Amino acid sequence: MVIKMNASFIKRLSAYAIDIILVGAIIMLIYYFIPETKTVTNLQRNVAILNENYLNKQINTGEYINDYSILMHNLDKERMILIFINFIAIFSYFVVLPFFTKGKTLGKYILGIKIKPSKEKLTIISLFIRNIIITGLGYLILSLLSLFLIPKNLYFYAITILGIIQLALVIISTFMIIYRKDRRGLQDILSKTTVVNK
């Protein structure tokens, strides 16, 4: 019987870096073939003008944040397809792929590690729960919902708070993996999985 030890932080980080670079490259390639609309170009120009006005002290901070929030809301709504593509790419690579490859992504395969369930077998649900935290699927879902549920002038605050929460969860999980004896992060505990050496 082979005893599988939990993978080290360095192995996990290296595998994650490989995976993020690969998924990032795929997403950028897809973006390349999606033409930018005239509305997006105009909104980006308006953001640049707003930034310039603020730097030249033509508007105060309150006006800047309010106008910036509305512009970002409109811009993200126009580019909603890109947020959706991010979600699909991350979900496919980090949830669907490991489900069919028994816990491996390309990065994990190269580094000789895999996701192992605490019980019988990996499920789509457990892999999804893992990735709500570690790959930002939760952030993407809440960002999409914010476009429709949050008033335009509060959108910037909502997205900023979501980003800070996402970053905090990743930092907490990182420290857990480094300092816990079982090397399990928040995503491992919530999804009842662990990352082990093959």
mmCIF file of C-alpha atoms in Angstrom, residues 77-198:
data_model
loop_
_atom_site.group_PDB
_atom_site.id
_atom_site.type_symbol
_atom_site.label_atom_id
_atom_site.label_comp_id
_atom_site.label_asym_id
_atom_site.label_seq_id
_atom_site.Cartn_x
_atom_site.Cartn_y
_atom_site.Cartn_z
ATOM 1 C CA LYS A 77 -21.950 45.615 -18.466
ATOM 2 C CA GLU A 78 -20.761 46.187 -22.041
ATOM 3 C CA ARG A 79 -17.934 43.670 -21.504
ATOM 4 C CA MET A 80 -20.088 41.150 -19.631
ATOM 5 C CA ILE A 81 -19.246 38.517 -22.232
ATOM 6 C CA LEU A 82 -15.588 38.775 -21.161
ATOM 7 C CA ILE A 83 -16.474 38.166 -17.500
ATOM 8 C CA PHE A 84 -18.568 35.195 -18.614
ATOM 9 C CA ILE A 85 -15.653 33.850 -20.708
ATOM 10 C CA ASN A 86 -13.391 34.132 -17.630
ATOM 11 C CA PHE A 87 -15.923 32.150 -15.621
ATOM 12 C CA ILE A 88 -16.302 29.430 -18.267
ATOM 13 C CA ALA A 89 -12.526 29.091 -18.766
ATOM 14 C CA ILE A 90 -11.782 28.876 -15.024
ATOM 15 C CA PHE A 91 -14.718 26.542 -14.359
ATOM 16 C CA SER A 92 -13.766 24.246 -17.250
ATOM 17 C CA TYR A 93 -10.079 24.073 -16.343
ATOM 18 C CA PHE A 94 -10.182 24.003 -12.543
ATOM 19 C CA VAL A 95 -13.485 22.167 -11.958
ATOM 20 C CA VAL A 96 -14.420 20.047 -14.985
ATOM 21 C CA LEU A 97 -10.891 18.948 -15.987
ATOM 22 C CA PRO A 98 -9.882 17.669 -12.495
ATOM 23 C CA PHE A 99 -13.235 15.882 -12.235
ATOM 24 C CA PHE A 100 -12.412 13.807 -15.338
ATOM 25 C CA THR A 101 -8.666 13.419 -14.626
ATOM 26 C CA LYS A 102 -9.055 12.281 -11.003
ATOM 27 C CA GLY A 103 -7.859 15.504 -9.420
ATOM 28 C CA LYS A 104 -5.210 16.684 -11.868
ATOM 29 C CA THR A 105 -4.700 19.836 -13.892
ATOM 30 C CA LEU A 106 -1.695 20.223 -16.202
ATOM 31 C CA GLY A 107 0.249 22.025 -13.455
ATOM 32 C CA LYS A 108 -0.561 19.331 -10.905
ATOM 33 C CA TYR A 109 0.331 16.594 -13.398
ATOM 34 C CA ILE A 110 3.749 18.175 -14.112
ATOM 35 C CA LEU A 111 4.482 18.608 -10.391
ATOM 36 C CA GLY A 112 3.276 15.105 -9.512
ATOM 37 C CA ILE A 113 0.405 16.118 -7.239
ATOM 38 C CA LYS A 114 -3.378 15.767 -7.323
ATOM 39 C CA ILE A 115 -6.557 16.704 -5.471
ATOM 40 C CA LYS A 116 -7.784 13.879 -3.274
ATOM 41 C CA PRO A 117 -11.233 13.756 -1.656
ATOM 42 C CA SER A 118 -11.559 12.989 2.051
ATOM 43 C CA LYS A 119 -14.255 10.424 1.255
ATOM 44 C CA GLU A 120 -14.975 8.266 -1.773
ATOM 45 C CA LYS A 121 -14.441 10.334 -4.931
ATOM 46 C CA LEU A 122 -14.179 13.865 -6.250
ATOM 47 C CA THR A 123 -17.418 15.558 -7.171
ATOM 48 C CA ILE A 124 -18.139 18.610 -9.309
ATOM 49 C CA ILE A 125 -19.579 20.247 -6.165
ATOM 50 C CA SER A 126 -16.431 19.733 -4.068
ATOM 51 C CA LEU A 127 -14.219 21.008 -6.912
ATOM 52 C CA PHE A 128 -16.516 24.018 -7.376
ATOM 53 C CA ILE A 129 -16.344 24.831 -3.634
ATOM 54 C CA ARG A 130 -12.510 24.657 -3.779
ATOM 55 C CA ASN A 131 -12.437 27.139 -6.613
ATOM 56 C CA ILE A 132 -14.887 29.645 -5.135
ATOM 57 C CA ILE A 133 -11.927 30.755 -3.011
ATOM 58 C CA ILE A 134 -8.674 29.823 -4.718
ATOM 59 C CA THR A 135 -9.387 30.776 -8.343
ATOM 60 C CA GLY A 136 -11.912 33.533 -7.707
ATOM 61 C CA LEU A 137 -15.027 31.826 -9.080
ATOM 62 C CA GLY A 138 -16.975 33.294 -6.165
ATOM 63 C CA TYR A 139 -15.696 36.766 -7.035
ATOM 64 C CA LEU A 140 -16.697 36.340 -10.705
ATOM 65 C CA ILE A 141 -20.206 35.140 -9.817
ATOM 66 C CA LEU A 142 -20.753 37.984 -7.342
ATOM 67 C CA SER A 143 -19.325 40.506 -9.844
ATOM 68 C CA LEU A 144 -21.846 39.399 -12.454
ATOM 69 C CA LEU A 145 -24.681 39.598 -9.922
ATOM 70 C CA SER A 146 -23.501 43.062 -8.818
ATOM 71 C CA LEU A 147 -23.989 44.363 -12.355
ATOM 72 C CA PHE A 148 -27.721 43.741 -11.983
ATOM 73 C CA LEU A 149 -28.344 44.075 -8.247
ATOM 74 C CA ILE A 150 -26.157 46.997 -7.114
ATOM 75 C CA PRO A 151 -26.948 50.638 -8.028
ATOM 76 C CA LYS A 152 -24.460 52.086 -10.513
ATOM 77 C CA ASN A 153 -23.068 54.672 -8.104
ATOM 78 C CA LEU A 154 -22.291 51.941 -5.523
ATOM 79 C CA TYR A 155 -20.863 49.430 -8.004
ATOM 80 C CA PHE A 156 -17.242 50.508 -7.510
ATOM 81 C CA TYR A 157 -17.541 50.081 -3.723
ATOM 82 C CA ALA A 158 -19.136 46.632 -4.105
ATOM 83 C CA ILE A 159 -16.466 45.374 -6.526
ATOM 84 C CA THR A 160 -13.670 46.798 -4.357
ATOM 85 C CA ILE A 161 -15.038 45.124 -1.212
ATOM 86 C CA LEU A 162 -15.461 41.822 -3.084
ATOM 87 C CA GLY A 163 -11.866 42.086 -4.333
ATOM 88 C CA ILE A 164 -10.551 42.728 -0.807
ATOM 89 C CA ILE A 165 -12.524 39.755 0.574
ATOM 90 C CA GLN A 166 -11.208 37.536 -2.249
ATOM 91 C CA LEU A 167 -7.623 38.611 -1.564
ATOM 92 C CA ALA A 168 -8.051 38.093 2.205
ATOM 93 C CA LEU A 169 -9.398 34.560 1.689
ATOM 94 C CA VAL A 170 -6.439 33.675 -0.555
ATOM 95 C CA ILE A 171 -3.958 35.078 1.998
ATOM 96 C CA ILE A 172 -5.631 33.192 4.880
ATOM 97 C CA SER A 173 -5.639 29.988 2.855
ATOM 98 C CA THR A 174 -1.967 30.454 1.918
ATOM 99 C CA PHE A 175 -0.919 30.842 5.549
ATOM 100 C CA MET A 176 -3.004 27.810 6.489
ATOM 101 C CA ILE A 177 -1.207 25.680 3.882
ATOM 102 C CA ILE A 178 2.199 26.927 5.061
ATOM 103 C CA TYR A 179 1.640 26.570 8.813
ATOM 104 C CA ARG A 180 -0.877 23.746 9.318
ATOM 105 C CA LYS A 181 0.612 20.309 9.828
ATOM 106 C CA ASP A 182 -1.822 18.736 7.365
ATOM 107 C CA ARG A 183 -1.050 21.503 4.787
ATOM 108 C CA ARG A 184 -4.728 22.135 4.139
ATOM 109 C CA GLY A 185 -6.025 25.540 3.176
ATOM 110 C CA LEU A 186 -9.477 27.016 3.604
ATOM 111 C CA GLN A 187 -10.549 25.655 0.211
ATOM 112 C CA ASP A 188 -9.369 22.147 1.178
ATOM 113 C CA ILE A 189 -11.301 22.174 4.453
ATOM 114 C CA LEU A 190 -14.533 23.571 2.970
ATOM 115 C CA SER A 191 -14.487 21.155 0.027
ATOM 116 C CA LYS A 192 -13.333 18.175 2.151
ATOM 117 C CA THR A 193 -10.337 17.582 -0.130
ATOM 118 C CA THR A 194 -6.581 17.744 0.113
ATOM 119 C CA VAL A 195 -3.699 17.978 -2.359
ATOM 120 C CA VAL A 196 -1.376 14.986 -2.183
ATOM 121 C CA ASN A 197 1.754 13.723 -3.907
ATOM 122 C CA LYS A 198 0.905 11.095 -6.494
#
